[in-house]
Each structure stands twice: as structure tokens, then as C-alpha cells.
Coordinates of C-alpha atoms (C1' of nucleotides) in Angstrom, one line a residue:
Chain V
M1 CA 76.0 140.2 174.5
A2 CA 78.9 142.1 175.1
T3 CA 77.5 143.3 178.4
P4 CA 80.4 144.4 180.9
A5 CA 80.7 141.9 183.8
R6 CA 81.2 144.9 186.1
L7 CA 80.9 148.6 185.9
P8 CA 83.9 150.9 185.7
R9 CA 85.5 151.9 188.9
A10 CA 84.7 155.3 190.2
D11 CA 88.3 156.4 190.6
N12 CA 89.4 155.5 187.2
R13 CA 91.4 158.2 185.7
L14 CA 90.5 157.8 181.8
P15 CA 88.9 161.6 182.1
Q16 CA 92.3 162.8 183.4
I17 CA 94.0 161.1 180.5
L18 CA 91.8 162.7 178.0
D19 CA 91.9 166.2 179.5
E20 CA 95.6 166.2 179.6
A21 CA 96.1 164.6 176.1
A22 CA 93.7 167.3 174.7
R23 CA 95.5 170.0 176.4
L24 CA 98.7 168.9 175.0
F25 CA 97.6 167.9 171.5
A26 CA 96.0 171.3 171.2
E27 CA 99.1 173.1 172.4
R28 CA 101.9 171.3 170.7
G29 CA 100.2 169.0 168.0
F30 CA 99.9 165.2 168.1
P31 CA 103.3 164.2 167.0
A32 CA 105.1 166.6 169.2
T33 CA 103.3 165.2 172.3
T34 CA 104.8 162.1 173.8
I35 CA 103.0 159.6 175.8
R36 CA 105.3 160.5 178.8
D37 CA 104.3 164.2 178.4
I38 CA 100.6 163.1 178.9
V39 CA 101.2 161.0 181.9
R40 CA 103.6 163.1 183.7
G41 CA 100.7 165.8 184.1
I42 CA 98.5 163.4 186.0
D43 CA 101.1 161.3 188.0
M44 CA 100.8 158.1 186.0
L45 CA 103.2 155.8 184.4
P46 CA 103.6 155.4 180.7
G47 CA 102.5 151.8 180.6
S48 CA 99.4 152.4 182.5
L49 CA 97.9 154.3 179.6
Y50 CA 97.7 151.2 177.6
Y51 CA 95.2 149.8 179.7
H52 CA 92.8 152.3 178.1
F53 CA 94.1 152.6 174.7
A54 CA 95.7 150.1 172.4
A55 CA 97.7 152.9 170.8
K56 CA 98.5 156.6 170.9
E57 CA 96.4 157.1 167.7
D58 CA 93.3 155.7 169.5
L59 CA 93.8 158.2 172.2
L60 CA 94.0 160.8 169.5
A61 CA 90.7 159.4 168.3
A62 CA 89.0 159.6 171.4
V63 CA 89.9 163.1 172.2
Y64 CA 89.0 164.1 168.5
A65 CA 85.5 162.5 169.0
E66 CA 85.0 164.4 172.5
G67 CA 86.0 167.4 170.6
V68 CA 83.4 167.1 167.9
K69 CA 80.7 166.3 170.5
R70 CA 81.5 169.5 172.4
I71 CA 81.7 171.8 169.6
S72 CA 78.9 170.4 167.8
G73 CA 76.7 170.6 171.0
H74 CA 77.8 174.2 171.4
V75 CA 76.9 175.1 168.0
H76 CA 73.4 173.3 168.1
A77 CA 72.5 174.9 171.2
A78 CA 73.3 178.2 169.9
I79 CA 71.1 177.8 166.6
A80 CA 68.2 176.2 168.6
K81 CA 67.1 179.6 169.9
R82 CA 66.9 181.5 166.4
T83 CA 64.8 181.2 163.3
D84 CA 66.1 183.8 161.0
P85 CA 68.6 182.1 158.5
W86 CA 71.2 184.8 158.8
Q87 CA 71.0 185.1 162.5
R88 CA 71.1 181.1 162.8
L89 CA 74.3 181.3 160.7
T90 CA 75.8 184.1 162.7
A91 CA 75.0 182.2 165.9
A92 CA 76.6 179.1 164.5
C93 CA 79.8 181.0 163.7
V94 CA 80.0 182.5 167.1
A95 CA 79.5 179.4 168.9
H96 CA 82.2 177.7 166.7
L97 CA 84.7 180.2 167.4
E98 CA 84.0 180.2 171.1
A99 CA 84.5 176.6 171.3
L100 CA 87.5 176.9 168.9
L101 CA 89.5 179.8 170.8
D102 CA 88.4 179.9 174.3
E103 CA 86.4 177.1 175.8
S104 CA 87.8 173.8 174.9
A105 CA 91.2 172.3 174.2
Y106 CA 89.1 169.2 172.7
A107 CA 87.7 171.6 170.1
Q108 CA 91.2 173.1 169.3
V109 CA 92.3 169.5 168.6
V110 CA 89.6 168.9 166.1
I111 CA 90.8 171.9 164.1
R112 CA 94.5 171.5 164.6
V113 CA 94.9 168.0 163.6
R114 CA 94.7 167.1 160.0
P115 CA 93.1 163.6 159.6
G116 CA 95.4 162.8 156.7
D117 CA 98.5 163.3 159.0
V118 CA 97.4 160.4 161.2
P119 CA 96.6 157.5 158.7
E120 CA 96.0 154.9 161.3
V121 CA 92.8 156.8 162.3
A122 CA 92.3 159.1 159.4
G123 CA 89.0 157.4 158.2
P124 CA 87.1 157.9 161.7
L125 CA 88.7 161.4 162.0
T126 CA 87.5 162.6 158.5
A127 CA 84.0 161.1 159.1
L128 CA 83.7 162.9 162.5
R129 CA 84.6 166.3 160.9
D130 CA 82.3 165.8 157.9
R131 CA 79.4 165.2 160.1
Y132 CA 80.0 168.1 162.1
E133 CA 80.4 170.3 159.1
S134 CA 77.2 169.2 157.6
V135 CA 75.4 171.7 160.1
F136 CA 76.9 174.4 157.9
V137 CA 75.7 173.0 154.8
D138 CA 72.2 173.1 156.1
L139 CA 72.5 176.5 157.5
I140 CA 73.8 178.0 154.2
D141 CA 71.2 176.1 152.3
A142 CA 68.6 178.0 154.3
L143 CA 70.0 181.4 153.3
P144 CA 68.1 183.6 150.8
L145 CA 71.0 184.3 148.3
K146 CA 71.1 185.8 145.0
P147 CA 70.9 183.5 142.2
G148 CA 74.1 182.1 141.1
V149 CA 76.0 182.5 144.5
D150 CA 78.2 179.3 144.9
R151 CA 77.0 177.9 148.4
R152 CA 79.9 175.6 148.7
A153 CA 82.5 178.4 148.0
L154 CA 80.7 180.5 150.7
R155 CA 80.8 177.6 153.3
L156 CA 84.4 176.8 152.6
M157 CA 85.4 180.4 152.8
L158 CA 83.6 181.2 156.0
L159 CA 84.7 177.9 157.7
G160 CA 88.4 178.4 156.4
A161 CA 88.6 181.9 157.6
L162 CA 87.0 180.9 161.1
N163 CA 89.3 177.9 161.5
W164 CA 92.4 179.7 160.3
S165 CA 91.7 182.4 163.1
Q166 CA 93.4 179.7 165.4
T167 CA 96.7 180.7 164.0
W168 CA 96.5 184.5 164.8
Y169 CA 94.1 184.8 167.6
R170 CA 95.4 186.3 170.9
P171 CA 93.3 186.1 173.9
G172 CA 93.5 189.7 175.2
R173 CA 93.6 191.5 171.8
D174 CA 90.8 189.8 169.9
D175 CA 87.3 188.9 170.7
P176 CA 85.8 185.5 169.2
R177 CA 82.2 187.0 169.0
A178 CA 83.3 190.0 167.1
I179 CA 85.4 188.0 164.7
A180 CA 82.6 185.8 163.8
R181 CA 80.2 188.5 163.5
N182 CA 82.6 190.5 161.5
F183 CA 83.3 187.7 158.9
V184 CA 79.6 187.0 158.4
A185 CA 78.9 190.7 157.8
L186 CA 81.6 190.9 155.2
L187 CA 80.0 188.2 153.4
R188 CA 76.4 189.5 153.6
K189 CA 76.9 193.1 152.8
P190 CA 78.9 194.5 149.7
T191 CA 82.1 196.0 150.7
E192 CA 82.7 197.9 147.6
T193 CA 81.6 201.6 147.2
Chain I
M1 CA 135.6 189.7 158.3
A2 CA 133.4 186.4 158.0
T3 CA 134.0 186.3 154.3
P4 CA 134.2 182.6 153.1
A5 CA 137.8 181.8 152.2
R6 CA 136.5 180.1 149.0
L7 CA 133.3 179.8 147.0
P8 CA 131.0 176.8 147.5
R9 CA 131.7 173.8 145.4
A10 CA 129.6 173.4 142.2
D11 CA 128.8 169.7 143.1
N12 CA 127.4 170.3 146.5
R13 CA 124.1 168.9 147.3
L14 CA 122.5 171.5 149.4
P15 CA 120.0 172.3 146.8
Q16 CA 118.7 168.8 146.9
I17 CA 118.7 168.6 150.7
L18 CA 116.4 171.6 150.5
D19 CA 114.1 170.1 148.0
E20 CA 113.5 167.0 149.7
A21 CA 113.2 168.6 153.1
A22 CA 110.6 170.8 151.6
R23 CA 108.7 168.0 149.9
L24 CA 108.6 166.0 153.2
F25 CA 107.9 168.9 155.5
A26 CA 105.0 169.9 153.1
E27 CA 103.5 166.4 152.9
R28 CA 103.9 165.1 156.6
G29 CA 104.8 168.2 158.5
F30 CA 107.8 169.2 160.5
P31 CA 108.1 167.0 163.6
A32 CA 106.9 163.8 161.6
T33 CA 109.7 164.1 159.2
T34 CA 113.0 162.6 160.2
I35 CA 116.7 163.6 159.2
R36 CA 116.9 160.0 157.9
D37 CA 113.8 160.4 155.8
I38 CA 115.3 163.4 154.1
V39 CA 118.7 161.9 153.3
R40 CA 117.2 158.6 152.2
G41 CA 115.8 160.4 149.2
I42 CA 118.9 161.7 147.9
D43 CA 121.3 159.0 148.9
M44 CA 123.2 160.7 151.6
L45 CA 124.0 159.8 155.3
P46 CA 122.3 161.3 158.1
G47 CA 125.4 162.8 159.6
S48 CA 126.3 164.5 156.4
L49 CA 123.4 166.9 156.7
Y50 CA 124.9 168.6 159.6
Y51 CA 127.8 169.9 157.4
H52 CA 125.1 172.2 156.1
F53 CA 123.0 172.8 159.0
A54 CA 123.7 172.9 162.7
A55 CA 120.4 171.6 163.7
K56 CA 117.1 170.4 162.2
E57 CA 115.4 173.7 163.1
D58 CA 117.8 175.4 161.0
L59 CA 116.9 173.4 158.0
L60 CA 113.3 174.2 158.5
A61 CA 114.3 177.9 158.6
A62 CA 116.1 177.7 155.4
V63 CA 113.2 176.0 153.6
Y64 CA 110.8 178.4 155.0
A65 CA 112.8 181.5 153.9
E66 CA 113.1 180.1 150.5
G67 CA 109.3 179.4 150.4
V68 CA 108.6 182.8 151.4
K69 CA 111.0 184.0 148.7
R70 CA 109.1 182.0 146.1
I71 CA 105.5 182.8 147.1
S72 CA 106.5 186.3 147.5
G73 CA 108.0 186.6 144.1
H74 CA 105.1 184.8 142.3
V75 CA 102.7 187.4 143.9
H76 CA 104.7 190.4 143.2
A77 CA 105.0 189.3 139.5
A78 CA 101.3 188.9 139.3
I79 CA 100.3 192.2 140.6
A80 CA 103.0 194.0 138.7
K81 CA 100.8 194.1 135.4
R82 CA 97.8 195.4 136.8
T83 CA 96.7 198.8 138.1
D84 CA 93.1 198.5 139.2
P85 CA 93.0 197.8 143.0
W86 CA 90.4 194.9 142.9
Q87 CA 92.2 193.3 139.9
R88 CA 95.4 193.6 142.0
L89 CA 93.9 191.8 145.0
T90 CA 92.5 189.1 142.8
A91 CA 95.7 188.5 140.9
A92 CA 97.6 188.4 144.3
C93 CA 95.0 185.8 145.7
V94 CA 95.3 183.7 142.4
A95 CA 99.2 183.8 142.6
H96 CA 99.1 183.1 146.3
L97 CA 96.8 179.9 145.8
E98 CA 98.7 178.8 142.8
A99 CA 102.1 178.7 144.9
L100 CA 100.3 177.2 147.8
L101 CA 98.4 174.3 146.1
D102 CA 100.3 173.5 143.1
E103 CA 103.5 174.9 142.3
S104 CA 105.8 174.7 145.2
A105 CA 106.4 172.5 148.3
Y106 CA 108.4 175.3 149.7
A107 CA 105.3 177.6 149.7
Q108 CA 103.2 174.9 151.3
V109 CA 105.7 174.5 154.2
V110 CA 105.1 178.4 154.6
I111 CA 101.5 177.8 155.2
R112 CA 101.6 174.4 157.1
V113 CA 104.2 175.0 159.7
R114 CA 103.0 177.2 162.6
P115 CA 106.1 179.1 163.8
G116 CA 105.0 178.8 167.4
D117 CA 105.3 175.2 167.1
V118 CA 109.1 175.4 166.6
P119 CA 110.2 177.6 169.4
E120 CA 113.9 177.4 168.4
V121 CA 113.3 179.4 165.1
A122 CA 109.8 181.0 165.8
G123 CA 111.2 184.4 165.7
P124 CA 112.7 184.4 162.2
L125 CA 109.9 182.4 161.0
T126 CA 107.1 184.9 162.2
A127 CA 109.2 187.8 160.8
L128 CA 109.2 186.1 157.4
R129 CA 105.6 185.5 157.3
D130 CA 104.5 189.0 158.5
R131 CA 106.8 190.7 156.0
Y132 CA 105.3 188.5 153.2
E133 CA 101.6 189.3 154.4
S134 CA 102.3 193.0 154.5
V135 CA 101.7 192.9 150.7
F136 CA 98.0 192.1 151.5
V137 CA 97.9 195.1 153.9
D138 CA 98.9 197.4 151.1
L139 CA 96.6 195.9 148.5
I140 CA 93.7 196.1 150.9
D141 CA 94.5 199.7 152.0
A142 CA 94.3 200.7 148.1
L143 CA 90.7 199.2 147.9
P144 CA 87.8 201.8 147.3
L145 CA 85.5 200.5 150.3
K146 CA 82.5 201.7 152.0
P147 CA 83.2 203.8 155.2
G148 CA 83.3 201.5 158.3
V149 CA 84.5 198.3 156.5
D150 CA 87.1 196.7 158.8
R151 CA 90.1 196.4 156.7
R152 CA 92.0 194.0 159.1
A153 CA 89.0 191.7 159.4
L154 CA 88.8 191.7 155.6
R155 CA 92.5 190.7 155.2
L156 CA 92.4 188.1 158.0
M157 CA 89.2 186.5 156.5
L158 CA 90.6 186.4 152.9
L159 CA 94.1 185.1 153.8
G160 CA 92.6 182.7 156.3
A161 CA 90.1 181.2 153.9
L162 CA 92.8 180.8 151.2
N163 CA 95.3 179.4 153.5
W164 CA 92.7 176.8 155.0
S165 CA 92.1 175.7 151.4
Q166 CA 95.3 173.6 151.8
T167 CA 93.3 171.1 154.1
W168 CA 90.4 170.5 151.5
Y169 CA 91.9 171.1 148.2
R170 CA 92.0 168.1 145.8
P171 CA 94.1 168.5 142.6
G172 CA 91.6 167.1 140.0
R173 CA 88.5 168.4 141.6
D174 CA 89.4 171.9 142.5
D175 CA 90.9 174.7 140.5
P176 CA 93.2 177.2 142.6
R177 CA 92.3 180.1 140.2
A178 CA 88.6 179.6 140.5
I179 CA 88.7 179.3 144.1
A180 CA 90.7 182.5 144.6
R181 CA 88.5 184.4 142.2
N182 CA 85.4 183.0 143.9
F183 CA 86.5 184.1 147.4
V184 CA 87.3 187.7 146.2
A185 CA 84.0 187.9 144.5
L186 CA 82.2 186.8 147.5
L187 CA 83.5 189.7 149.5
R188 CA 83.2 192.3 146.8
K189 CA 79.5 191.8 145.8
P190 CA 76.5 191.1 148.2
T191 CA 75.4 187.8 148.5
E192 CA 72.0 188.6 150.1
T193 CA 68.8 189.1 148.1
Chain Q
dG1 C1' 84.7 139.1 204.4
dT2 C1' 85.7 137.0 200.3
dA3 C1' 86.0 136.7 195.3
dC4 C1' 86.8 138.9 191.2
dA5 C1' 87.5 142.1 187.8
dA6 C1' 89.5 147.0 187.1
dA7 C1' 93.2 149.9 187.2
dA8 C1' 97.3 150.9 187.9
dC9 C1' 102.7 150.0 188.9
dA10 C1' 107.5 148.6 188.0
dA11 C1' 110.5 147.6 184.8
dA12 C1' 112.0 146.6 180.8
dC13 C1' 111.9 146.1 175.5
dA14 C1' 113.5 147.0 170.8
dG15 C1' 113.6 150.5 167.7
dT16 C1' 114.3 155.4 166.4
dT17 C1' 115.5 160.1 167.2
dG18 C1' 118.8 164.2 166.6
dT19 C1' 123.6 164.7 166.6
dT20 C1' 128.9 164.0 167.2
dT21 C1' 133.4 162.6 166.0
dG22 C1' 137.2 161.4 163.2
dG23 C1' 138.7 160.3 158.8
dT24 C1' 139.1 161.0 153.5
dA25 C1' 138.4 161.8 148.5
dA26 C1' 138.3 165.4 145.6
dA27 C1' 137.2 170.1 143.7
dG28 C1' 139.2 174.8 143.5
dT29 C1' 143.1 177.9 144.2
dG30 C1' 147.9 179.8 143.7
Chain X
dC1 C1' 151.8 170.8 141.1
dA2 C1' 151.2 171.3 145.9
dC3 C1' 147.8 172.9 149.2
dT4 C1' 143.9 174.3 151.2
dT5 C1' 139.1 173.8 152.1
dT6 C1' 134.8 171.8 150.8
dA7 C1' 131.7 168.1 151.3
dC8 C1' 130.9 164.1 152.2
dC9 C1' 131.4 159.2 154.5
dA10 C1' 131.5 155.6 158.3
dA11 C1' 130.4 154.7 162.7
dA12 C1' 128.8 155.5 166.7
dC13 C1' 126.4 158.1 170.8
dA14 C1' 123.1 159.1 174.3
dA15 C1' 118.7 160.1 174.8
dC16 C1' 114.1 159.3 173.7
dT17 C1' 110.1 156.9 171.3
dG18 C1' 105.7 153.8 171.8
dT19 C1' 104.7 149.6 173.7
dT20 C1' 104.8 144.9 176.4
dT21 C1' 105.1 142.0 180.1
dG22 C1' 104.4 140.2 184.8
dT23 C1' 102.8 141.8 189.1
dT24 C1' 100.3 144.4 192.6
dT25 C1' 96.7 147.3 194.6
dT26 C1' 91.9 148.4 195.0
dG27 C1' 87.1 149.3 194.4
dT28 C1' 82.9 146.7 194.0
dA29 C1' 79.4 143.0 194.2
dC30 C1' 77.9 139.1 196.4

DNA sequence: GTACAAAACAAACAGTTGTTTGGTAAAGTG
DNA sequence: CACTTTACCAAACAACTGTTTGTTTTGTAC
């Protein structure tokens, strides 16, 4: 059918565009990043970007999709080794935070950009994020909890706390793994005397 | 010294500017809101805004300051009635979420806008936010907790989870008070069987 | 080597951005 | 009532925005 007449060229700079866009979207946010900012970093002209993307929002969608792919892969690799429900959840949170705070600008874009703020691609973005977060639904379903514990609230609280760490995290001072483990521990054990 | 020669006029529209700016900053974010968007809502010309503010960032700072004032007032009024440490914390979280999700566009701006994204006023914005959050430092210090519980992690987790609710909250479906109480309860009691 | 599509350049476009300037009606003060 | 200052209007500014168009280079397949 729509088989490409020829393979893409080996020297095409699509990966560089995505990398630089991810870096800037993560650092400044989507609206504050201009097309010229992105292409300046990789010695390209503004118009050339439109060979790869029809609009700025489509570039965001591509970065966002790659971000979900990476963070999702990281988390799945981490939980595959474990069998104990609590250890699996902890491993997932650690991997989530690692991707979010250290590893990947792509992952940071997924957390930083609110789909609703970009109406042109809000649908696809929300779908991608929901699909990713479904892992946590399953992980928390598998937890042996006291009857009456609200699992949805548990998930929203945990993921919210993890994601918000993006606003206060400082590389030298804080440790992603320690943060994640600390948060899970606070939910698991009672804090009260 | 710099005493104003005269009092401000009774018919000046500064309050309307602030209201409309808060509404739009909360809804679309700071960079996505234009000066023209703001003045359009109150039948004013773009240039007129610059009688009140030297730059767009200064308008944000004013909205932000008012936001901190309101959310802070709401929280302090809520905890004043209580004496039990856990009840005080719960009341503070409920008030925080009420301001954040329902009551005030000003409060939403405080949570939505990252000070670091607006370098021109990042200093004042961060100072305002830190001063507000110090209430939660005190509230959590007063809690009778098991030895070894990381109070900073507890605070960051709780506030993070509350603030992040801005991204998934839907007015009809969710209830701010229930969310806040649920989150505090999850930290207080053990969830594990 | 030649043909063809991929991927970029070069230059502009129309619209929008935050902001400035000079003028003016009117509210508040004495 | 005269006078000062407040608060705005009207119109423009230069810079920047995402995007389009026509043209050129370059890798790849035959």
C-alpha cells in the first residue's frame, strides 16, 4: 500500500531535531520554546523543520510519544525482575523518578507538558499518558491492602508526589531512588505513634 | 520620600486587570496569555496596562502575590479553629485544596506557574511560595510521629500530591475536601495488611 | 553514471508579540 | 474654581512568531 518508494537517508537530522526539541521543551516548556531556538542548536534553518513536521504541535507529539516510550520501557524493565507486589511498586517508582529527574529530557516533557494546554494534540497526548499510567493501576491492584483502602487515591497520591518532585528536585542535594523509596515507605507503614 | 502625592482614584481598573490576568494565567499559563487577551476581557487597550505595570512579568508577580495572600489566609483561618496536630494538618490540606481547585484563580496561578520559568521575577516568586509553605513545615513538626520518620519527605509528598491534583481534578467528579482527607489518611494509617 | 526522491537551503510572508509615545478627559485636592 | 495628577486612549513601533514557497544539494538505487 503506502510502502515508501525509498528508505530514509542515513544522514537525516530528524533525531537531532527531536533531541534538541526535547531538551528545550523540558527546560523552558512548550510555548516558551520557538522553532528558531530548536534549529539554532543544530545548525539548521527554521523552514527545514517543516519537512519533518507539519506544525510545531506535531513535533511536540513526537517528542511526547518518544518520552512515554522511554519512561515506560525503563519502568517495565525494572519491575520484570521482581515478584513481590510491594517490591514491584517500589521498583516502578524508582524507575519512574530516575527517568523523570536524571535520565531523559523526553520523559521530563511528558510530565511537564499538560495535554490540555495544547488543544491541537491534546487527544493523542492524553491517550499516551493514560496508557503509561495504567501500569500503576495494575501494580496497585496487586497490592495486599487492608479492606477499605482507596486504591485510586493511593495511585493519584503516589504518582502526584513523584511527578511534583520535578519542581523541587536539585541534582546534587536529592537522590531520585531515595525519594521514591521514601514515598512508598510513607504509604506502607504508619507514621503515627 | 516616595510618598504618593495623591491617593489612587476610585474608578481605576487595576482590580479588573488583576482578576482577568489571574483567570487567564490559571487557565492557559503565563507564556500562552497575551497582554491583548487580558485587556480584551475588560474593554481596555493594550498600552493602558502599562500605566499599572512596567512589564508583563510584573503583572504576574502582582497576581502571584495576591494568590499567596489568599491561599495563605484561607489556610490560616482553617487551622486557627483546631488544636489537635493531625486535625490542624488535615484542615490545612482541605483549605489548600479548596483554594487551589475551586475558589481562586489567583491560587491556581501560584501552583501552576513555576518561578524558574520566569527568570525576571523568579526571586520574588520563589520567596513568596517558600514563605507560604513554611506553614506546612510547622504543622508537620507538631505531629507526633514514630521516631525515624522523615518529616521533610512527608511534607514534600503531601504537598506534591495535593498540588498535582490540579492536573487531574474534575469539578463534578471529584471533591477537594475528600481528596485532601483521603491523602492525609493514607499517610497516617498503614495501608498494608 | 544517471535518475529520482530525500532533505535541506534561502528568502520571504503575514500575523502577533510586548512595549512606547504623545495626547486627553476627568477625578480629587486646595 | 483653578490646578494637579490619575488613568486612560489612540496609534504606532521594532522585534519576533509559525509557516510557506521555490530552489538546490545530496545520498541511494538501478
